[in-house]
Amino acid sequence: MPERRTVALVTLGCARNEVDSEELAGRLAADGWELVEDASDADVAVVNTCGFVEAAKKDSVDALLEANDLKDHGRTQAVVAVGCMAERYGKDLAEALPEADGVLGFDDYADISDRLQTILSGGVHASHTPRDRRKLLPLSPVERQQATDVALPGHGDVAPAPEDLPEGIAPESGPRAPLRRRLGTSPVASVKLASGCDRRCSFCAIPSFRGSFISRRPSDVLGETRWLAEQGVKEIMLVSENNTSYGKDLGDIRLLETLLPELAAVDGIERVRVSYLQPAEMRPGLIDVLTSTPKVAPYFDLSFQHSAPGVLRAMRRFGDTERFLELLETIRGKAPQAGVRSNFIVGFPGETEADFAELERFISAARLDAVGVFGYSDEEGTEAVTYDGKLDADVIAERLEHMSRIADELTAQRAEERLGETLEVLVESVDDEDGAVGRAAHQAPETDGQVVFTSSEGLEPGRMVVAKAVGTEGVDLVAEYCEVLGVGSRTPDEEAGR
């Protein structure tokens, strides 16, 4: 009988990392590892790190140190770093953080089981030397699909799937379809639509360690969605660094418009949500599909970042306040209840008081459902590091505090505008402490608000129900449950069998 090997995956950062962790889980389970939730119960704790900004990197280091402490108190024998921070810094991270028994890059994912076994047995796997992953794929997008020797987390690889896969692992359905094992029971799951980014925003280092943009094939996305539906998933969220570019390397920049109705038609899927949209790449056909396709959420996660033209140009981005407001007007003209969220950077090098006022003017007029505001900080390896006109830290902090307060007030007002709306809500949890909680079409998981039901009677996780917004708690809505979707018009009393 083979020796019992246990592993726990601790995931930090964005939804793309969550998908990568479930791919690692699938590979490990297929090779006989037992997955456990608590790192203290695992022989190996694998920390999927985030390397986006300083705060995220600090959280990743803290998680690695916390896992290392378990080696003195529990079963844990080894702590291994994977993910963006591990890929970005490689051997430098290993030298700076000797508490990590291994630092594995994306190229190690295909052999993750062997890597962990080596480390668990006391061996050493040399940490990689970081490299600019944008240079690994061909410059021409249409040639990238043939580059099967490049590791693409969330895309799988060309090796055939093992025979007799354990139950609960997604089988490979094509040359780039990954093994996958769910790491939870949420009725919501992310599906990776693409990897990498071809944009060159001056503040962002992601393309250097995630690589150039490459789409997954529609058949693989559909196959993974069908498998997730079989696992009980009701909502899928399409994730990548830039979903609006999907299909450009497959010969059809409008491929997303074709794929969305097919995903919405998958048996068992109640909602399809698209994240990470670039305002400069929004096109009329995509807006039409997002606002008119049944089961596709009219939800727009638009990466505005700023609205003052001079700041946007310095960021190597496009647009201005008026064009952004026109885009929002077009969206709401087609779907008045559409949800919109965005992130903004304040204190960018050269940002004047007039630029800051222009951003406030836009945010005040945009009626956004959710807003993330971040203070600029130098990110090594980016163009903005070399810019003149850096603002003092106290000025950035003051602007961050001011804009965050404005954003909180405006998003709370936007929630109040939704009072009386009829909502389609996916119930996500029901318990004695918090009652029943779910999300409407305008609310993405983790980043936006939620719906709190006035009563949990007749509600179960995974059900899509009709509810009416009757109150607000900041950005959250308080709602009364009306009926269950998909089973006729059933009232709460009928649902309870009275």
Coordinates of N, CA and C in Angstrom, one line a residue, residues 351-494:
E351 N 0.5 63.5 -11.3 CA -0.9 63.8 -11.1 C -1.1 65.1 -10.4
T352 N -1.7 66.1 -11.1 CA -1.9 67.4 -10.5 C -3.2 67.4 -9.7
E353 N -3.4 68.5 -9.0 CA -4.7 68.7 -8.2 C -5.8 68.7 -9.2
A354 N -5.6 69.3 -10.4 CA -6.7 69.4 -11.4 C -7.0 68.0 -11.9
D355 N -6.0 67.1 -12.1 CA -6.2 65.7 -12.5 C -7.0 65.0 -11.5
F356 N -6.6 65.2 -10.2 CA -7.3 64.5 -9.1 C -8.8 65.0 -9.1
A357 N -9.0 66.3 -9.3 CA -10.4 66.8 -9.3 C -11.2 66.2 -10.5
E358 N -10.5 66.0 -11.6 CA -11.2 65.4 -12.7 C -11.6 64.0 -12.5
L359 N -10.7 63.2 -11.8 CA -11.1 61.8 -11.4 C -12.3 61.8 -10.4
E360 N -12.3 62.8 -9.5 CA -13.4 62.8 -8.6 C -14.7 63.2 -9.3
R361 N -14.6 64.0 -10.4 CA -15.8 64.4 -11.2 C -16.3 63.1 -11.9
F362 N -15.4 62.3 -12.4 CA -15.9 61.1 -13.1 C -16.5 60.1 -12.1
I363 N -15.9 59.9 -11.0 CA -16.4 58.9 -10.0 C -17.8 59.4 -9.5
S364 N -17.9 60.7 -9.3 CA -19.2 61.2 -8.8 C -20.3 61.1 -9.8
A365 N -20.0 61.1 -11.1 CA -21.0 61.0 -12.2 C -21.2 59.6 -12.6
A366 N -20.3 58.7 -12.4 CA -20.4 57.3 -13.0 C -21.4 56.4 -12.4
R367 N -21.8 56.6 -11.1 CA -22.8 55.7 -10.5 C -22.3 54.3 -10.5
L368 N -21.1 54.0 -10.0 CA -20.5 52.7 -10.0 C -21.0 51.9 -8.8
D369 N -21.2 50.6 -9.0 CA -21.7 49.8 -7.9 C -20.6 49.4 -6.9
A370 N -19.4 49.3 -7.4 CA -18.2 49.0 -6.5 C -17.0 49.7 -7.1
V371 N -16.2 50.2 -6.1 CA -15.0 50.9 -6.5 C -13.8 50.5 -5.6
G372 N -12.7 50.2 -6.3 CA -11.4 50.0 -5.5 C -10.5 51.2 -5.8
V373 N -10.0 51.7 -4.7 CA -9.0 52.9 -4.9 C -7.7 52.5 -4.3
F374 N -6.6 52.7 -5.0 CA -5.3 52.4 -4.6 C -4.4 53.6 -4.7
G375 N -3.5 53.7 -3.7 CA -2.4 54.7 -3.8 C -1.3 54.2 -4.6
Y376 N -0.7 55.1 -5.5 CA 0.4 54.6 -6.3 C 1.6 54.3 -5.5
S377 N 2.3 53.2 -5.9 CA 3.6 52.9 -5.3 C 4.5 52.4 -6.5
D378 N 5.8 52.7 -6.4 CA 6.7 52.2 -7.4 C 6.7 50.6 -7.4
E379 N 6.6 50.1 -8.6 CA 6.6 48.6 -8.8 C 7.8 48.3 -9.7
E380 N 8.8 47.6 -9.1 CA 10.0 47.4 -9.8 C 9.8 46.7 -11.1
G381 N 10.6 47.2 -12.1 CA 10.5 46.6 -13.4 C 9.5 47.3 -14.3
T382 N 8.8 48.3 -13.8 CA 7.8 49.0 -14.6 C 8.3 50.3 -15.1
E383 N 7.7 50.8 -16.2 CA 8.2 52.1 -16.7 C 8.0 53.2 -15.8
A384 N 6.9 53.2 -15.0 CA 6.6 54.3 -14.1 C 7.6 54.6 -13.1
V385 N 8.4 53.6 -12.7 CA 9.5 53.7 -11.8 C 10.4 54.8 -12.2
T386 N 10.6 55.0 -13.5 CA 11.6 55.9 -14.1 C 11.0 57.3 -14.2
Y387 N 9.7 57.5 -14.0 CA 9.1 58.8 -14.2 C 9.5 59.9 -13.2
D388 N 9.6 61.1 -13.7 CA 9.7 62.2 -12.8 C 8.3 62.6 -12.3
G389 N 8.3 63.6 -11.4 CA 7.1 64.1 -10.8 C 6.4 63.2 -9.8
K390 N 7.3 62.4 -9.1 CA 6.7 61.5 -8.0 C 6.1 62.4 -6.9
L391 N 5.0 62.0 -6.4 CA 4.3 62.7 -5.3 C 4.8 62.3 -4.0
D392 N 4.8 63.2 -3.0 CA 5.2 62.8 -1.6 C 4.2 61.7 -1.1
A393 N 4.7 60.9 -0.2 CA 3.9 59.8 0.3 C 2.7 60.3 1.1
D394 N 2.9 61.5 1.8 CA 1.8 62.0 2.5 C 0.7 62.6 1.6
V395 N 1.1 63.1 0.5 CA 0.1 63.6 -0.5 C -0.7 62.4 -1.1
I396 N 0.0 61.3 -1.4 CA -0.7 60.1 -1.9 C -1.7 59.6 -0.9
A397 N -1.2 59.5 0.4 CA -2.1 59.0 1.4 C -3.3 59.9 1.6
E398 N -3.1 61.2 1.5 CA -4.2 62.1 1.7 C -5.3 61.9 0.6
R399 N -4.7 61.8 -0.7 CA -5.6 61.6 -1.8 C -6.3 60.3 -1.7
L400 N -5.6 59.3 -1.3 CA -6.2 57.9 -1.2 C -7.3 58.0 -0.1
E401 N -7.1 58.6 1.0 CA -8.1 58.6 2.0 C -9.4 59.4 1.5
H402 N -9.1 60.5 0.9 CA -10.2 61.4 0.4 C -11.1 60.6 -0.7
M403 N -10.4 60.0 -1.7 CA -11.1 59.3 -2.7 C -11.8 58.1 -2.2
S404 N -11.2 57.4 -1.3 CA -11.8 56.2 -0.7 C -13.1 56.6 0.0
R405 N -13.1 57.7 0.7 CA -14.3 58.1 1.4 C -15.4 58.5 0.4
I406 N -15.0 59.2 -0.6 CA -16.0 59.5 -1.7 C -16.6 58.3 -2.3
A407 N -15.7 57.3 -2.6 CA -16.1 56.1 -3.2 C -17.1 55.3 -2.3
D408 N -16.8 55.3 -1.0 CA -17.7 54.6 -0.1 C -19.1 55.3 -0.1
E409 N -19.1 56.6 -0.1 CA -20.4 57.3 0.0 C -21.2 57.1 -1.3
L410 N -20.5 57.1 -2.4 CA -21.2 57.0 -3.7 C -21.7 55.6 -4.0
T411 N -20.9 54.6 -3.6 CA -21.4 53.2 -3.8 C -22.5 52.9 -2.9
A412 N -22.5 53.5 -1.7 CA -23.7 53.3 -0.8 C -24.9 54.0 -1.4
Q413 N -24.7 55.1 -2.0 CA -25.9 55.8 -2.7 C -26.4 55.0 -3.8
R414 N -25.4 54.4 -4.6 CA -25.8 53.5 -5.7 C -26.6 52.3 -5.2
A415 N -26.3 51.8 -4.1 CA -27.1 50.7 -3.5 C -28.5 51.1 -3.2
E416 N -28.6 52.3 -2.6 CA -29.9 52.9 -2.3 C -30.8 53.1 -3.6
E417 N -30.1 53.4 -4.7 CA -30.9 53.5 -5.9 C -31.5 52.2 -6.3
R418 N -31.0 51.1 -5.9 CA -31.6 49.8 -6.2 C -32.7 49.4 -5.4
L419 N -33.1 50.1 -4.4 CA -34.2 49.8 -3.5 C -35.5 49.6 -4.4
G420 N -36.2 48.6 -4.2 CA -37.4 48.3 -5.0 C -37.1 47.4 -6.2
E421 N -35.9 47.3 -6.6 CA -35.5 46.4 -7.8 C -35.8 45.0 -7.5
T422 N -36.3 44.3 -8.5 CA -36.4 42.8 -8.5 C -35.1 42.2 -8.9
L423 N -34.5 41.4 -8.1 CA -33.2 40.8 -8.3 C -33.2 39.3 -8.5
E424 N -32.3 38.8 -9.3 CA -32.1 37.4 -9.4 C -30.8 37.1 -8.6
V425 N -31.0 36.4 -7.5 CA -29.9 36.2 -6.5 C -29.5 34.8 -6.4
L426 N -28.3 34.5 -6.5 CA -27.7 33.2 -6.3 C -27.4 33.0 -4.8
V427 N -28.1 32.1 -4.1 CA -27.9 31.9 -2.7 C -26.5 31.2 -2.5
E428 N -25.6 31.8 -1.7 CA -24.3 31.2 -1.6 C -24.1 30.5 -0.2
S429 N -24.7 31.0 0.8 CA -24.6 30.4 2.1 C -25.8 30.6 3.0
V430 N -26.1 29.6 3.8 CA -27.2 29.7 4.8 C -26.7 29.1 6.1
D431 N -26.6 30.0 7.1 CA -26.2 29.4 8.4 C -26.9 30.2 9.5
D432 N -26.8 29.7 10.8 CA -27.5 30.3 11.9 C -26.9 31.6 12.3
E433 N -25.6 31.8 12.0 CA -25.0 33.1 12.5 C -25.3 34.2 11.5
D434 N -25.1 34.0 10.2 CA -25.3 35.1 9.2 C -26.6 35.0 8.4
G435 N -27.4 34.0 8.7 CA -28.6 33.9 7.9 C -28.3 33.4 6.5
A436 N -29.1 33.9 5.5 CA -28.9 33.6 4.1 C -28.3 34.7 3.4
V437 N -27.2 34.4 2.6 CA -26.5 35.5 1.9 C -26.3 35.0 0.5
G438 N -26.4 35.9 -0.5 CA -26.2 35.6 -1.9 C -25.7 36.8 -2.6
R439 N -25.7 36.7 -3.9 CA -25.3 37.8 -4.8 C -26.2 38.0 -6.0
A440 N -26.5 39.2 -6.3 CA -27.3 39.5 -7.5 C -26.4 39.6 -8.7
A441 N -27.0 39.9 -9.9 CA -26.2 39.9 -11.1 C -25.1 41.0 -11.1
H442 N -25.4 42.1 -10.3 CA -24.4 43.2 -10.4 C -23.3 43.1 -9.3
Q443 N -23.2 41.9 -8.7 CA -22.3 41.7 -7.6 C -21.4 40.5 -7.9
A444 N -20.1 40.7 -8.1 CA -19.2 39.6 -8.3 C -18.7 39.1 -6.9
P445 N -18.3 37.9 -6.9 CA -17.8 37.3 -5.6 C -16.5 38.0 -5.1
E446 N -16.4 38.2 -3.8 CA -15.2 38.7 -3.2 C -15.0 40.2 -3.3
T447 N -15.2 40.8 -4.5 CA -14.9 42.2 -4.8 C -16.0 43.2 -4.6
D448 N -17.2 42.7 -4.7 CA -18.4 43.6 -4.6 C -19.2 43.4 -3.4
G449 N -20.4 44.0 -3.3 CA -21.3 43.8 -2.2 C -22.0 42.4 -2.3
Q450 N -23.0 42.2 -1.4 CA -23.7 41.0 -1.4 C -25.2 41.3 -1.0
V451 N -26.0 40.3 -1.1 CA -27.4 40.4 -0.7 C -27.7 39.6 0.5
V452 N -28.2 40.3 1.5 CA -28.6 39.6 2.8 C -30.1 39.5 2.9
F453 N -30.6 38.3 3.0 CA -32.0 38.0 3.0 C -32.6 38.3 4.4
T454 N -33.8 38.8 4.4 CA -34.5 39.1 5.7 C -34.9 37.8 6.4
S455 N -35.0 36.7 5.7 CA -35.3 35.4 6.3 C -34.6 34.3 5.4
S456 N -34.1 33.3 6.1 CA -33.5 32.2 5.4 C -34.4 31.0 5.1
E457 N -35.7 31.2 5.5 CA -36.6 30.1 5.4 C -36.8 29.8 3.9
G458 N -36.7 28.5 3.6 CA -36.9 28.0 2.2 C -35.7 28.2 1.3
L459 N -34.6 28.7 1.8 CA -33.4 29.0 1.0 C -32.3 28.0 1.2
E460 N -31.6 27.6 0.1 CA -30.5 26.7 0.2 C -29.4 27.2 -0.7
P461 N -28.1 26.9 -0.3 CA -27.0 27.3 -1.1 C -27.1 26.7 -2.5
G462 N -26.8 27.5 -3.6 CA -26.8 27.0 -4.9 C -28.1 27.3 -5.6
R463 N -29.1 27.8 -4.9 CA -30.4 28.1 -5.6 C -30.4 29.5 -6.1
M464 N -31.0 29.7 -7.3 CA -31.2 31.0 -7.9 C -32.6 31.4 -7.6
V465 N -32.8 32.5 -6.9 CA -34.1 33.0 -6.5 C -34.4 34.4 -6.9
V466 N -35.7 34.7 -7.0 CA -36.1 36.1 -7.2 C -36.3 36.8 -5.9
A467 N -35.8 38.0 -5.7 CA -35.9 38.7 -4.4 C -36.1 40.2 -4.7
K468 N -36.6 40.9 -3.7 CA -36.9 42.3 -3.9 C -36.0 43.1 -2.9
A469 N -35.3 44.1 -3.4 CA -34.4 44.9 -2.5 C -35.3 45.8 -1.6
V470 N -35.1 45.6 -0.3 CA -36.0 46.4 0.6 C -35.1 47.3 1.6
G471 N -33.8 47.1 1.5 CA -33.0 47.9 2.4 C -31.5 47.8 2.0
T472 N -30.7 48.6 2.6 CA -29.2 48.6 2.3 C -28.4 48.6 3.6
E473 N -27.2 48.1 3.5 CA -26.2 48.2 4.5 C -24.9 48.5 3.8
G474 N -24.6 49.8 3.6 CA -23.5 50.2 2.8 C -23.7 49.8 1.4
V475 N -22.8 49.0 0.8 CA -23.0 48.6 -0.5 C -23.8 47.3 -0.6
D476 N -24.1 46.7 0.5 CA -24.9 45.5 0.5 C -26.4 45.8 0.5
L477 N -27.1 44.9 -0.1 CA -28.6 45.0 -0.2 C -29.2 44.0 0.8
V478 N -30.3 44.5 1.3 CA -31.2 43.6 2.1 C -32.4 43.3 1.3
A479 N -32.8 42.0 1.2 CA -33.8 41.6 0.2 C -34.8 40.6 0.8
E480 N -36.0 40.6 0.3 CA -37.0 39.7 0.6 C -37.1 38.6 -0.5
Y481 N -37.0 37.4 -0.1 CA -37.1 36.3 -1.0 C -38.5 36.2 -1.6
C482 N -38.7 36.1 -2.9 CA -40.0 36.0 -3.5 C -40.3 34.6 -4.1
E483 N -39.4 34.1 -4.9 CA -39.7 32.8 -5.5 C -38.4 32.1 -6.0
V484 N -38.4 30.8 -6.2 CA -37.3 30.1 -6.8 C -37.4 30.1 -8.3
L485 N -36.3 30.4 -8.9 CA -36.2 30.4 -10.4 C -36.1 29.0 -10.9
G486 N -36.7 28.7 -12.0 CA -36.6 27.4 -12.7 C -37.5 26.3 -12.3
V487 N -38.3 26.6 -11.2 CA -39.3 25.5 -10.8 C -40.7 26.1 -10.7
G488 N -41.0 27.1 -11.5 CA -42.3 27.7 -11.4 C -42.3 28.8 -10.3
S489 N -43.4 29.4 -10.2 CA -43.6 30.5 -9.2 C -43.9 29.9 -7.9
R490 N -42.9 29.7 -7.1 CA -43.1 29.1 -5.7 C -42.8 30.1 -4.7
T491 N -43.8 30.4 -3.8 CA -43.6 31.4 -2.8 C -42.8 30.7 -1.6
P492 N -42.3 31.5 -0.7 CA -41.6 31.0 0.5 C -42.5 29.9 1.3
D493 N -43.8 30.2 1.4 CA -44.7 29.3 2.1 C -44.8 28.0 1.3
E494 N -44.9 28.1 0.0 CA -45.0 26.8 -0.8 C -43.7 26.1 -0.8

